[in-house]
Short mmCIF file of C-alpha atoms in Angstrom, two decimals:
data_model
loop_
_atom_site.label_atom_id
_atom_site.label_comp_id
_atom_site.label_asym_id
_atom_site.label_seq_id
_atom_site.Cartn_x
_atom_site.Cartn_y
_atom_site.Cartn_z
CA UNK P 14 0.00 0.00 0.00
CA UNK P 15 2.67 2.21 0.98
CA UNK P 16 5.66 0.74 -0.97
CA UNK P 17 6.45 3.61 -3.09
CA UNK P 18 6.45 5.82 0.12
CA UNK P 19 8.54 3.50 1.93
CA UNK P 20 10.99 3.54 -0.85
CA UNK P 21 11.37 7.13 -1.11
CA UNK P 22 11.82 7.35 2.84
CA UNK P 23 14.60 4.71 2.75
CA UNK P 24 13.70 2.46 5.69
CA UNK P 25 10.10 0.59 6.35
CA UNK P 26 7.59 1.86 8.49
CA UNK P 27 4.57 -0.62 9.20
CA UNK P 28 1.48 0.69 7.53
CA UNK P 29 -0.95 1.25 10.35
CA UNK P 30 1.60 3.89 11.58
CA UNK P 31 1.79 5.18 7.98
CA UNK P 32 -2.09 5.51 8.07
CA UNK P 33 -2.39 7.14 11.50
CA UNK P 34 0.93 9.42 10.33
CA UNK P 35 -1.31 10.06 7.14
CA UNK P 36 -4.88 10.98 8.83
CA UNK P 37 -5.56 14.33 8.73
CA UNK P 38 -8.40 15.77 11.09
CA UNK P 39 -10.57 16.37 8.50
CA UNK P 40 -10.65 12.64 7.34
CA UNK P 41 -11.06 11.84 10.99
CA UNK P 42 -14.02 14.22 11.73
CA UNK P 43 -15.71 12.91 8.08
CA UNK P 44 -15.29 8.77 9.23
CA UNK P 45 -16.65 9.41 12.48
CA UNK P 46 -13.69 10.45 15.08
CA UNK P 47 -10.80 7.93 14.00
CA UNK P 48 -7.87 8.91 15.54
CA UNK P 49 -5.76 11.41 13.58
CA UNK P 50 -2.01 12.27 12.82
CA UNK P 51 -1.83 14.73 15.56
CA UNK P 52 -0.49 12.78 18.70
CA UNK P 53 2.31 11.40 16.00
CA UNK P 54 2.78 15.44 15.27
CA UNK P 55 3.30 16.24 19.11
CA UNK P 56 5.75 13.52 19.01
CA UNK P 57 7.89 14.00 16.00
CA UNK P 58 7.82 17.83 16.19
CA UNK P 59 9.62 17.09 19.48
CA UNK P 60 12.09 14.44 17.96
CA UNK P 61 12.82 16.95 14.68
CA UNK P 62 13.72 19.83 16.93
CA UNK P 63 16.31 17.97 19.02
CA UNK P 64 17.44 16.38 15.72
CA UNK P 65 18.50 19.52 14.23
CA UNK P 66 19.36 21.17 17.28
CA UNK P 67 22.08 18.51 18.39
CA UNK P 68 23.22 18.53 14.74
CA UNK P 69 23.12 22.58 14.92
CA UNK P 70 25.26 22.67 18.10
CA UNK P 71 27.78 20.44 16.66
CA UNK P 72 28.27 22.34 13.22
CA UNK P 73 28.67 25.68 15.09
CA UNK P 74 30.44 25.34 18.03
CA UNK P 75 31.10 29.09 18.22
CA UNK P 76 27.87 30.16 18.11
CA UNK P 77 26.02 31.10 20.81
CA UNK P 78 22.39 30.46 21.51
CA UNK P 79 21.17 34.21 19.98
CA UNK P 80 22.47 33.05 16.73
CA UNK P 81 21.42 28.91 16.83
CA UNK P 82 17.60 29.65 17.21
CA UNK P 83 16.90 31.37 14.47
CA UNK P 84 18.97 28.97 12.46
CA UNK P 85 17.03 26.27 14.06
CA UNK P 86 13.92 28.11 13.05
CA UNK P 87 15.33 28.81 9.22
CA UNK P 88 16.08 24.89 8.50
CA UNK P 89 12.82 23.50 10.13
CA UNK P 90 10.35 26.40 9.03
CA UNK P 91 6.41 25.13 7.90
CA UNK P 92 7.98 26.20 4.03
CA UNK P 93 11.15 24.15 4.34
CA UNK P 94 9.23 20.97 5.63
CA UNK P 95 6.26 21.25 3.68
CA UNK P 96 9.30 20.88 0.61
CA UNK P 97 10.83 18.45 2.22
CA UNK P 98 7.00 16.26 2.52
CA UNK P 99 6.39 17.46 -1.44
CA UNK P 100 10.48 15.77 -2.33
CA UNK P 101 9.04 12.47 -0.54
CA UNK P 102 5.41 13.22 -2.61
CA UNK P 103 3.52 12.67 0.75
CA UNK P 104 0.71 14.57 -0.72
CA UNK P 105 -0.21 11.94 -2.99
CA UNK P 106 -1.08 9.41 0.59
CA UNK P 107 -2.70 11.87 2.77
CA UNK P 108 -5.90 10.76 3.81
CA UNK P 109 -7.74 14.75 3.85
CA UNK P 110 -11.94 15.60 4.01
CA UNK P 111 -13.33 16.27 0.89
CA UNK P 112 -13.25 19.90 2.39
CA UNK P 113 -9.82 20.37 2.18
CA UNK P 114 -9.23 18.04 -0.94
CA UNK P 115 -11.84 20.12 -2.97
CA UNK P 116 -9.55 23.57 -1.85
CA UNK P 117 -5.82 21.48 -2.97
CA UNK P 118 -5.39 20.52 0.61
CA UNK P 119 -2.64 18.16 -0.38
CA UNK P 120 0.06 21.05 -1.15
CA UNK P 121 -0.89 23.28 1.58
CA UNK P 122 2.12 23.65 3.58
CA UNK P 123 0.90 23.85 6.51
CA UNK P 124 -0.77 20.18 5.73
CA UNK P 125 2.57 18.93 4.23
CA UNK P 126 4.62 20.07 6.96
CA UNK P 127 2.52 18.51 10.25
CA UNK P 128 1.93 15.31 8.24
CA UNK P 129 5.80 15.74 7.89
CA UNK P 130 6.16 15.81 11.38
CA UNK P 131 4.09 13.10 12.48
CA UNK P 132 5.62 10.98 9.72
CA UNK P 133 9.07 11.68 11.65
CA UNK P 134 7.30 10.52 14.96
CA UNK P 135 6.17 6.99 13.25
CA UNK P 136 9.39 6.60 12.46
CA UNK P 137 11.13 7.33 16.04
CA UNK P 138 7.86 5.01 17.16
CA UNK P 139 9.02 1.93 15.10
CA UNK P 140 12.40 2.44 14.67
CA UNK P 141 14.52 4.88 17.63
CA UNK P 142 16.28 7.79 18.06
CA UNK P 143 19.28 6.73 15.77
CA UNK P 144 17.55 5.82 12.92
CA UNK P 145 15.19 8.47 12.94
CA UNK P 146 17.87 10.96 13.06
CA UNK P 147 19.97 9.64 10.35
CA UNK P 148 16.55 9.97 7.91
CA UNK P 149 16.14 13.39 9.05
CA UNK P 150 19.62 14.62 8.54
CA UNK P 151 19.36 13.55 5.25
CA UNK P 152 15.87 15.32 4.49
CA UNK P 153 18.27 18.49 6.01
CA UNK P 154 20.91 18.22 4.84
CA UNK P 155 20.51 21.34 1.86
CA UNK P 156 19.32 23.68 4.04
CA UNK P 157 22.06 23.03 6.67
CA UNK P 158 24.52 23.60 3.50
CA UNK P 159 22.91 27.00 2.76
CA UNK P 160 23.25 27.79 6.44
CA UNK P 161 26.35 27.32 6.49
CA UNK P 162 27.11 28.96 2.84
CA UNK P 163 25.57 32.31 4.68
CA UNK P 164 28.70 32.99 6.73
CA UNK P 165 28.99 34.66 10.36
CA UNK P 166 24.98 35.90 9.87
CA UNK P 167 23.57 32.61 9.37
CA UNK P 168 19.46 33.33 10.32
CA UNK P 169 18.25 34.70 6.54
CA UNK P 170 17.00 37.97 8.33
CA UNK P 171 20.63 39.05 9.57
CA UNK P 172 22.13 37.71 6.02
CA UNK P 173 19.47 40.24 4.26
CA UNK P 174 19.88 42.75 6.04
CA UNK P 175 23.96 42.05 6.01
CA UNK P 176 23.46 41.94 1.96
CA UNK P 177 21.53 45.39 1.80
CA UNK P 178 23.80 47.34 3.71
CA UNK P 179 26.95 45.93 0.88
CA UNK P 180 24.58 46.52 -2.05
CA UNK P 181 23.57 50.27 -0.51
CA UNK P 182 19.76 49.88 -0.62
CA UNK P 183 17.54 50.66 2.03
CA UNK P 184 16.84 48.66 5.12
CA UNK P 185 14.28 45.59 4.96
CA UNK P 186 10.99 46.34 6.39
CA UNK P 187 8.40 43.23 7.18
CA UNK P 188 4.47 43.40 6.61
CA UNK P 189 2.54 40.93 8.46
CA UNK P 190 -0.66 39.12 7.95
CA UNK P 191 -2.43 36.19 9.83
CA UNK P 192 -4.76 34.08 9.78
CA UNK P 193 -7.07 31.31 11.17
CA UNK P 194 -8.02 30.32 14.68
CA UNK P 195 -5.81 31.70 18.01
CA UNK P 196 -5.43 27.62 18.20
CA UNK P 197 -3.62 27.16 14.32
CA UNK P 198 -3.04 30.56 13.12
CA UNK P 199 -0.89 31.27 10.01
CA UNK P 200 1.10 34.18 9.08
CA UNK P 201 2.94 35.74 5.83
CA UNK P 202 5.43 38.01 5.66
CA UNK P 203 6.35 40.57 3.04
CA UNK P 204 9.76 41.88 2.21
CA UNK P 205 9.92 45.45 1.46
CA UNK P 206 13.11 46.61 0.05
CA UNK P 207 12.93 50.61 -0.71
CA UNK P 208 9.96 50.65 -3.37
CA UNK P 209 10.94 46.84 -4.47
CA UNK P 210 8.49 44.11 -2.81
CA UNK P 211 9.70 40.88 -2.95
CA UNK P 212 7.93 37.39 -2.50
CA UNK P 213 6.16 36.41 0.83
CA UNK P 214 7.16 33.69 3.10
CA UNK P 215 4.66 31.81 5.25
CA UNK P 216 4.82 30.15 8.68
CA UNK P 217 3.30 29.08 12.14
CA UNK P 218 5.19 32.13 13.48
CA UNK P 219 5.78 35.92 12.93
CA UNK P 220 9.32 35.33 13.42
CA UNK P 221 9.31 32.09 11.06
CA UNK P 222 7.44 33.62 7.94
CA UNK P 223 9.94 36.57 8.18
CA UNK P 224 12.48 34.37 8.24
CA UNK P 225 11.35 32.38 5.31
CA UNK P 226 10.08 35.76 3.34
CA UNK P 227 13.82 37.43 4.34
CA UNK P 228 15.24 34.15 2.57
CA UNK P 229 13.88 34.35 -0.79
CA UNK P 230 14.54 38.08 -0.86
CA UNK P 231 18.19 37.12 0.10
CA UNK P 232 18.51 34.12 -2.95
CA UNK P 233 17.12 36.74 -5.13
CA UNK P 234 19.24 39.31 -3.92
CA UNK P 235 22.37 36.91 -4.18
CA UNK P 236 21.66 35.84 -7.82
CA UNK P 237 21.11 39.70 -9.39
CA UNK P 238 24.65 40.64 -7.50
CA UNK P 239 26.09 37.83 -8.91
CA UNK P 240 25.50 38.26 -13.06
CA UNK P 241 26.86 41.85 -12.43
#
């Protein structure tokens, strides 16, 4: 059922966690209350964060804790995972409502990147710490490059802001938006450079959709300096 998944993943996870890692709430609430992903969320949220942290703290030994949390926050943003779930097409095995499947639930990030998450905690379930990490580090292992391609700044907001003061343009400036519930609200992010706005960035966080929105300002950025 899930042998294409479990190929792409690299290691075999039995199916009934697959399906629970799979079950969005809106499947759950439309078959009568099954259990959903979320408990396997809680967990693998958990298990990611201390995955990349540990690997963080060993990559940078000279940085102190200002500087690790936002790079923490840049490689394991709702964008970055929600990628990382599209790379591994978990979209096409998410069991969604016909709510969110009639509004492309299945490449919503915010979808993507908790069914990401609770896909990491099936695998910690089933298989440990060690194993689970080594998977994960792998999934990481471009954006920890780019990190570390950034230089002393590291967190995309300080690179930007690093790159606009070399280029001599005008300070960023962030607009914010959110949305949904207090419980599960969204935000996006807006980089204004002087009259130029670039591309938004989305996240679970004002802090993480600036971070992703000051990242694709930055790549942009990068590339123009470069073909001068």
């Amino acid at each position: 059922m899930y042998s294409g998944l479990t190929e792409r993943l690299g290691i075999l996870v039995k199916d009934e966690l697959l399906e629970l890692a799979l079950t969005h709430r809106s499947f759950s609430y439309e078959a009568g209350g099954i259990p959903t992903n979320e408990r396997l969320e809680f967990l693998g949220d958990s298990v990611l964060g201390l995955v990349v942290t540990d690997e963080l703290y060993k990559q940078f030994p000279n940085l102190d804790e200002s500087r690790l949390s936002p790079l923490r926050s840049g490689v394991v943003n709702m964008r970055a995972l929600a990628q990382i779930a599209r790379d591994l097409k978990l979209g096409e095995h998410l069991r969604i409502g016909k709510g969110e499947e009639a509004t492309n639930g299945r490449d919503k990030n915010s979808i993507l990147a908790d069914s990401l998450e609770a896909l990491v905690g099936a695998i910690y379930i089933q298989h440990g710490y060690a194993n689970t990490a080594q998977i994960v580090l792998e999934w990481i292992k471009p954006a920890l490059t780019l990190a570390s391609g950034m230089g002393a700044s590291l967190d995309s907001k300080t690179a930007l802001q690093e790159l606009t003061s070399d280029l001599n343009l005008s300070t960023p400036e962030y607009e914010i938006t959110e949305s949904g519930p207090d419980h599960d609200k969204s935000f996006i992010a807006t980089v204004n450079i002087g009259s130029e706005k670039f591309p938004s960035g989305d996240g679970k966080s004002k802090r993480e959709a600036e971070q992703a929105a000051a990242k694709l300002a930055y790549d942009l950025l990068s590339s123009r300096s470069k073909k001068k």
